[in-house]
Tab-separated table of C-alpha atoms in Angstrom:
chain	number	residue	atom	x	y	z
A	1	MET	CA	9.191	-21.711	-4.513
A	2	ARG	CA	8.355	-19.160	-2.032
A	3	ALA	CA	10.139	-15.774	-2.541
A	4	ALA	CA	10.896	-13.254	0.041
A	5	LEU	CA	12.794	-10.319	0.098
A	6	VAL	CA	14.286	-8.952	3.328
A	7	VAL	CA	15.455	-5.401	2.894
A	8	ARG	CA	18.325	-5.054	5.704
A	9	LYS	CA	18.805	-1.665	4.986
A	10	LEU	CA	16.285	1.384	4.532
A	11	LEU	CA	15.897	4.906	4.972
A	12	MET	CA	13.133	4.948	7.542
A	13	ILE	CA	12.109	8.498	8.870
A	14	PRO	CA	8.634	8.879	10.509
A	15	PRO	CA	5.982	11.021	8.869
A	16	THR	CA	5.872	14.720	9.566
A	17	SER	CA	2.681	15.830	11.478
A	18	ASN	CA	0.222	18.449	9.829
A	19	ASP	CA	-2.154	20.762	11.410
A	20	GLU	CA	-4.825	21.688	8.564
A	21	ALA	CA	-6.097	24.524	10.544
A	22	GLN	CA	-3.214	26.394	10.014
A	23	GLY	CA	-3.932	26.893	6.122
A	24	ASP	CA	-3.134	26.106	2.705
A	25	ASN	CA	0.379	27.603	2.825
A	26	HIS	CA	1.238	25.618	5.878
A	27	MET	CA	-0.229	22.543	3.988
A	28	ARG	CA	1.651	22.964	1.050
A	29	HIS	CA	5.106	23.629	2.767
A	30	SER	CA	4.190	20.524	5.206
A	31	VAL	CA	3.544	18.295	2.178
A	32	GLU	CA	6.833	19.015	0.510
A	33	LYS	CA	8.631	18.547	3.365
A	34	MET	CA	6.729	15.287	3.928
A	35	ALA	CA	7.495	14.376	0.576
A	36	ALA	CA	11.116	14.852	1.179
A	37	LYS	CA	11.382	13.075	4.212
A	38	TRP	CA	9.556	10.043	3.239
A	39	VAL	CA	11.387	9.711	0.067
A	40	VAL	CA	13.689	6.479	-0.165
A	41	SER	CA	17.031	7.056	-1.405
A	42	GLY	CA	16.892	6.637	-5.545
A	43	MET	CA	19.068	3.736	-5.094
A	44	LEU	CA	17.042	2.729	-2.290
A	45	GLY	CA	20.540	2.388	-0.380
A	46	CYS	CA	19.632	-0.901	0.432
A	47	THR	CA	21.337	-4.453	0.650
A	48	ILE	CA	18.817	-7.274	0.324
A	49	ALA	CA	19.004	-10.993	0.998
A	50	LEU	CA	17.157	-13.247	-1.559
A	51	VAL	CA	15.618	-16.293	0.226
A	52	GLY	CA	14.289	-18.857	-1.212
A	53	ILE	CA	14.000	-17.117	-4.503
A	54	SER	CA	12.481	-18.744	-7.795
A	55	SER	CA	14.798	-19.154	-10.788
A	56	ALA	CA	12.506	-16.612	-12.384
A	57	MET	CA	12.801	-14.120	-9.912
A	58	ALA	CA	16.464	-14.484	-9.764
A	59	GLN	CA	16.951	-13.751	-13.292
A	60	THR	CA	15.168	-10.319	-12.903
A	61	VAL	CA	17.121	-9.535	-9.476
A	62	PRO	CA	20.580	-8.369	-9.014
A	63	PRO	CA	22.032	-10.546	-6.112
A	64	LYS	CA	23.291	-7.798	-3.750
A	65	LYS	CA	21.674	-4.519	-4.609
A	66	LEU	CA	18.276	-3.286	-5.435
A	67	THR	CA	17.359	0.007	-7.011
A	68	ALA	CA	14.327	2.031	-7.236
A	69	GLY	CA	13.621	1.042	-10.586
A	70	ILE	CA	13.838	-2.641	-10.358
A	71	LEU	CA	11.595	-2.785	-7.228
A	72	TRP	CA	8.809	-0.573	-8.665
A	73	ASN	CA	8.837	-2.158	-12.353
A	74	GLN	CA	10.033	-5.603	-11.976
A	75	ILE	CA	9.319	-6.549	-8.225
A	76	LEU	CA	6.318	-4.996	-6.764
A	77	PRO	CA	3.970	-5.772	-9.778
A	78	TYR	CA	4.659	-9.404	-9.907
A	79	HIS	CA	5.809	-10.348	-6.410
A	80	ILE	CA	2.831	-8.940	-4.668
A	81	THR	CA	-0.907	-9.602	-5.078
A	82	TYR	CA	-3.047	-6.434	-5.485
A	83	ILE	CA	-6.486	-5.133	-6.564
A	84	GLN	CA	-6.041	-2.041	-8.571
A	85	GLU	CA	-8.640	0.760	-8.689
A	86	GLY	CA	-8.120	3.472	-11.514
A	87	HIS	CA	-6.153	3.558	-14.375
A	88	HIS	CA	-5.160	6.983	-14.762
A	89	GLY	CA	-2.711	9.375	-12.918
A	90	PRO	CA	0.316	8.337	-10.586
A	91	ILE	CA	0.310	4.851	-9.280
A	92	ILE	CA	0.731	4.225	-5.445
A	93	TYR	CA	0.683	0.842	-3.482
A	94	ASP	CA	-1.662	0.797	-0.465
A	95	PHE	CA	-1.261	-2.000	2.438
A	96	GLN	CA	-4.606	-2.630	3.907
A	97	ASP	CA	-6.052	-4.952	6.519
A	98	PRO	CA	-9.554	-5.623	6.158
A	99	ASN	CA	-10.105	-4.784	9.867
A	100	CYS	CA	-8.113	-1.508	10.083
A	101	PRO	CA	-10.422	1.411	10.281
A	102	TYR	CA	-7.981	3.834	9.076
A	103	CYS	CA	-7.428	1.943	6.242
A	104	HIS	CA	-11.209	2.447	5.142
A	105	VAL	CA	-10.659	6.223	6.175
A	106	MET	CA	-7.774	6.186	3.952
A	107	TYR	CA	-10.015	4.467	1.000
A	108	ALA	CA	-12.408	7.225	1.467
A	109	HIS	CA	-9.602	9.964	1.139
A	110	GLU	CA	-8.347	8.128	-2.075
A	111	ALA	CA	-11.844	7.161	-3.824
A	112	PRO	CA	-12.374	10.773	-5.080
A	113	LEU	CA	-9.134	11.294	-6.438
A	114	ILE	CA	-9.651	7.962	-8.403
A	115	LYS	CA	-12.846	8.959	-9.591
A	116	ALA	CA	-11.434	12.062	-10.920
A	117	GLY	CA	-8.798	10.343	-13.010
A	118	LYS	CA	-5.962	11.579	-10.720
A	119	LEU	CA	-4.773	8.684	-8.962
A	120	THR	CA	-4.475	4.948	-9.414
A	121	VAL	CA	-4.245	2.723	-6.308
A	122	ARG	CA	-3.110	-0.576	-6.044
A	123	TYR	CA	-4.489	-1.954	-2.710
A	124	VAL	CA	-2.360	-4.757	-1.378
A	125	PRO	CA	-4.299	-6.940	1.048
A	126	VAL	CA	-2.826	-8.176	4.360
A	127	ALA	CA	-4.415	-10.215	7.027
A	128	PHE	CA	-2.592	-9.664	10.635
A	129	LEU	CA	-5.099	-7.639	12.627
A	130	THR	CA	-7.829	-9.980	13.884
A	131	PRO	CA	-8.796	-13.951	13.341
A	132	GLN	CA	-11.220	-12.787	10.749
A	133	SER	CA	-9.159	-10.833	8.559
A	134	PRO	CA	-7.797	-13.547	6.385
A	135	ALA	CA	-11.257	-14.806	5.355
A	136	GLU	CA	-12.343	-11.227	4.502
A	137	ALA	CA	-9.108	-10.636	2.680
A	138	ALA	CA	-9.826	-13.988	1.036
A	139	ALA	CA	-13.375	-12.983	-0.187
A	140	TRP	CA	-11.502	-9.956	-2.044
A	141	LEU	CA	-8.706	-11.957	-3.810
A	142	GLN	CA	-10.730	-15.221	-4.490
A	143	SER	CA	-13.722	-13.576	-5.949
A	144	PRO	CA	-13.983	-13.454	-10.016
A	145	HIS	CA	-14.338	-9.612	-9.329
A	146	PRO	CA	-12.091	-8.604	-6.708
A	147	LEU	CA	-12.723	-4.838	-7.119
A	148	ALA	CA	-16.311	-5.140	-6.836
A	149	VAL	CA	-15.934	-7.041	-3.780
A	150	LEU	CA	-13.511	-4.722	-2.266
A	151	LYS	CA	-15.697	-1.680	-3.000
A	152	HIS	CA	-18.786	-3.611	-1.423
A	153	PHE	CA	-16.752	-4.415	1.735
A	154	GLU	CA	-15.678	-0.665	1.960
A	155	GLY	CA	-19.431	0.507	1.765
A	156	ILE	CA	-20.566	-1.789	4.628
A	157	VAL	CA	-17.371	-2.089	6.868
A	158	GLY	CA	-17.677	1.178	8.916
A	159	THR	CA	-21.222	-0.098	10.083
A	160	ALA	CA	-19.361	-3.234	11.232
A	161	LEU	CA	-16.630	-1.599	12.898
A	162	ARG	CA	-18.895	0.553	14.917
A	163	SER	CA	-21.335	-1.940	15.891
A	164	GLY	CA	-18.611	-4.793	16.389
A	165	SER	CA	-20.835	-7.245	14.404
A	166	TYR	CA	-19.000	-8.829	11.220
A	167	ARG	CA	-21.285	-11.416	10.234
A	168	HIS	CA	-22.508	-9.468	7.210
A	169	LEU	CA	-18.963	-8.942	5.900
A	170	PRO	CA	-17.988	-11.091	2.746
A	171	LYS	CA	-15.798	-13.895	3.938
A	172	SER	CA	-14.459	-16.924	2.091
A	173	LYS	CA	-12.253	-19.653	3.605
A	174	PRO	CA	-8.712	-18.976	2.130
A	175	THR	CA	-6.957	-21.543	-0.383
A	176	ALA	CA	-3.623	-22.482	-0.216
A	177	LYS	CA	-2.687	-20.135	-2.917
A	178	THR	CA	-4.529	-17.343	-1.231
A	179	SER	CA	-2.850	-17.795	2.404
A	180	GLU	CA	0.652	-17.642	0.391
A	181	GLU	CA	-0.515	-14.442	-1.338
A	182	LEU	CA	-1.209	-12.678	1.970
A	183	LYS	CA	1.893	-14.329	3.612
A	184	ARG	CA	4.071	-12.681	0.517
A	185	ASN	CA	2.049	-9.252	0.785
A	186	LEU	CA	3.194	-9.249	4.556
A	187	GLU	CA	6.563	-10.158	4.086
A	188	MET	CA	6.904	-7.089	1.447
A	189	MET	CA	5.150	-4.735	3.862
A	190	GLY	CA	7.469	-5.660	6.371
A	191	ALA	CA	10.585	-5.623	4.112
A	192	MET	CA	9.643	-2.118	3.133
A	193	GLY	CA	9.685	-0.895	6.832
A	194	PHE	CA	6.313	-0.872	7.566
A	195	GLU	CA	4.720	-2.140	10.934
A	196	GLY	CA	0.965	-1.295	10.591
A	197	THR	CA	-1.692	-0.317	8.000
A	198	PRO	CA	-2.233	1.718	6.256
A	199	ALA	CA	0.837	1.788	4.588
A	200	ILE	CA	1.715	3.377	1.424
A	201	LEU	CA	4.644	3.286	-1.158
A	202	TYR	CA	4.845	5.937	-4.141
A	203	ARG	CA	7.529	6.980	-6.445
A	204	VAL	CA	8.446	10.709	-7.331
A	205	LYS	CA	9.120	12.043	-10.510
A	206	SER	CA	12.793	11.968	-9.634
A	207	GLY	CA	12.725	8.117	-9.644
A	208	GLN	CA	12.826	7.950	-5.881
A	209	LEU	CA	10.655	5.928	-3.826
A	210	GLY	CA	8.720	7.151	-0.796
A	211	ARG	CA	6.774	5.639	2.002
A	212	ILE	CA	3.940	6.807	4.254
A	213	PRO	CA	3.623	4.763	7.342
A	214	GLY	CA	-0.015	5.676	8.451
A	215	MET	CA	-3.031	7.575	7.179
A	216	ILE	CA	-3.134	11.122	5.561
A	217	SER	CA	-5.832	13.518	4.665
A	218	GLU	CA	-7.527	13.663	1.441
A	219	LYS	CA	-6.152	17.486	1.232
A	220	GLN	CA	-2.653	16.042	1.878
A	221	LEU	CA	-2.936	13.452	-0.652
A	222	ALA	CA	-3.975	15.737	-3.188
A	223	LYS	CA	-1.121	18.167	-2.640
A	224	LEU	CA	1.453	15.238	-3.006
A	225	LEU	CA	0.081	14.174	-6.398
A	226	PRO	CA	2.006	16.725	-8.642
A	227	LEU	CA	5.321	15.386	-6.887
A	228	LEU	CA	4.268	11.651	-7.964
A	229	GLN	CA	5.451	9.760	-11.198
């Protein structure tokens, strides 16, 4: 059965703008303010409606209240479909549409931190921006080696976006399973209060959840890492 989480109440505060030209001191204070503003209440402060939830999911989710710990440890890893890159450092979830140019810039900002063993990213494919998005996301998810396909895609998508020619990008016809996974990912993205991509979800050391609706720089992300769980 389809499991959907509809979050009725979330603390949603827009991101703080940052000007890197003002120097490292400004950046440090800005990132601290950014983290504080983007943190969702430790108890999430949210009431959820569980719609068409499976019996297995119902056994692990309280009927009315959802805590940050339950969402992070019991729902996100199993309710959405993601491609993980990295095995060290704090984990973040990054919702991405294959045809979102800012998503690919965000990927480039994350890559050095992943390579350095400072960050683990769980890329959550969604497909809503263009008609070819579902086929491209399906190419990632349906491959025997999703991460390899994602990396290859990221290596060539810049040229495609600049030229407007997408014929060389990997594509696959979405199966019913993949279509359901993409739909579920998009539902979760919306439930978290995101309206576009990239959309980043993280957890700070205090256990609270935070959300970043949009792209941030590699420098901002690096400054944020010490605060993450």
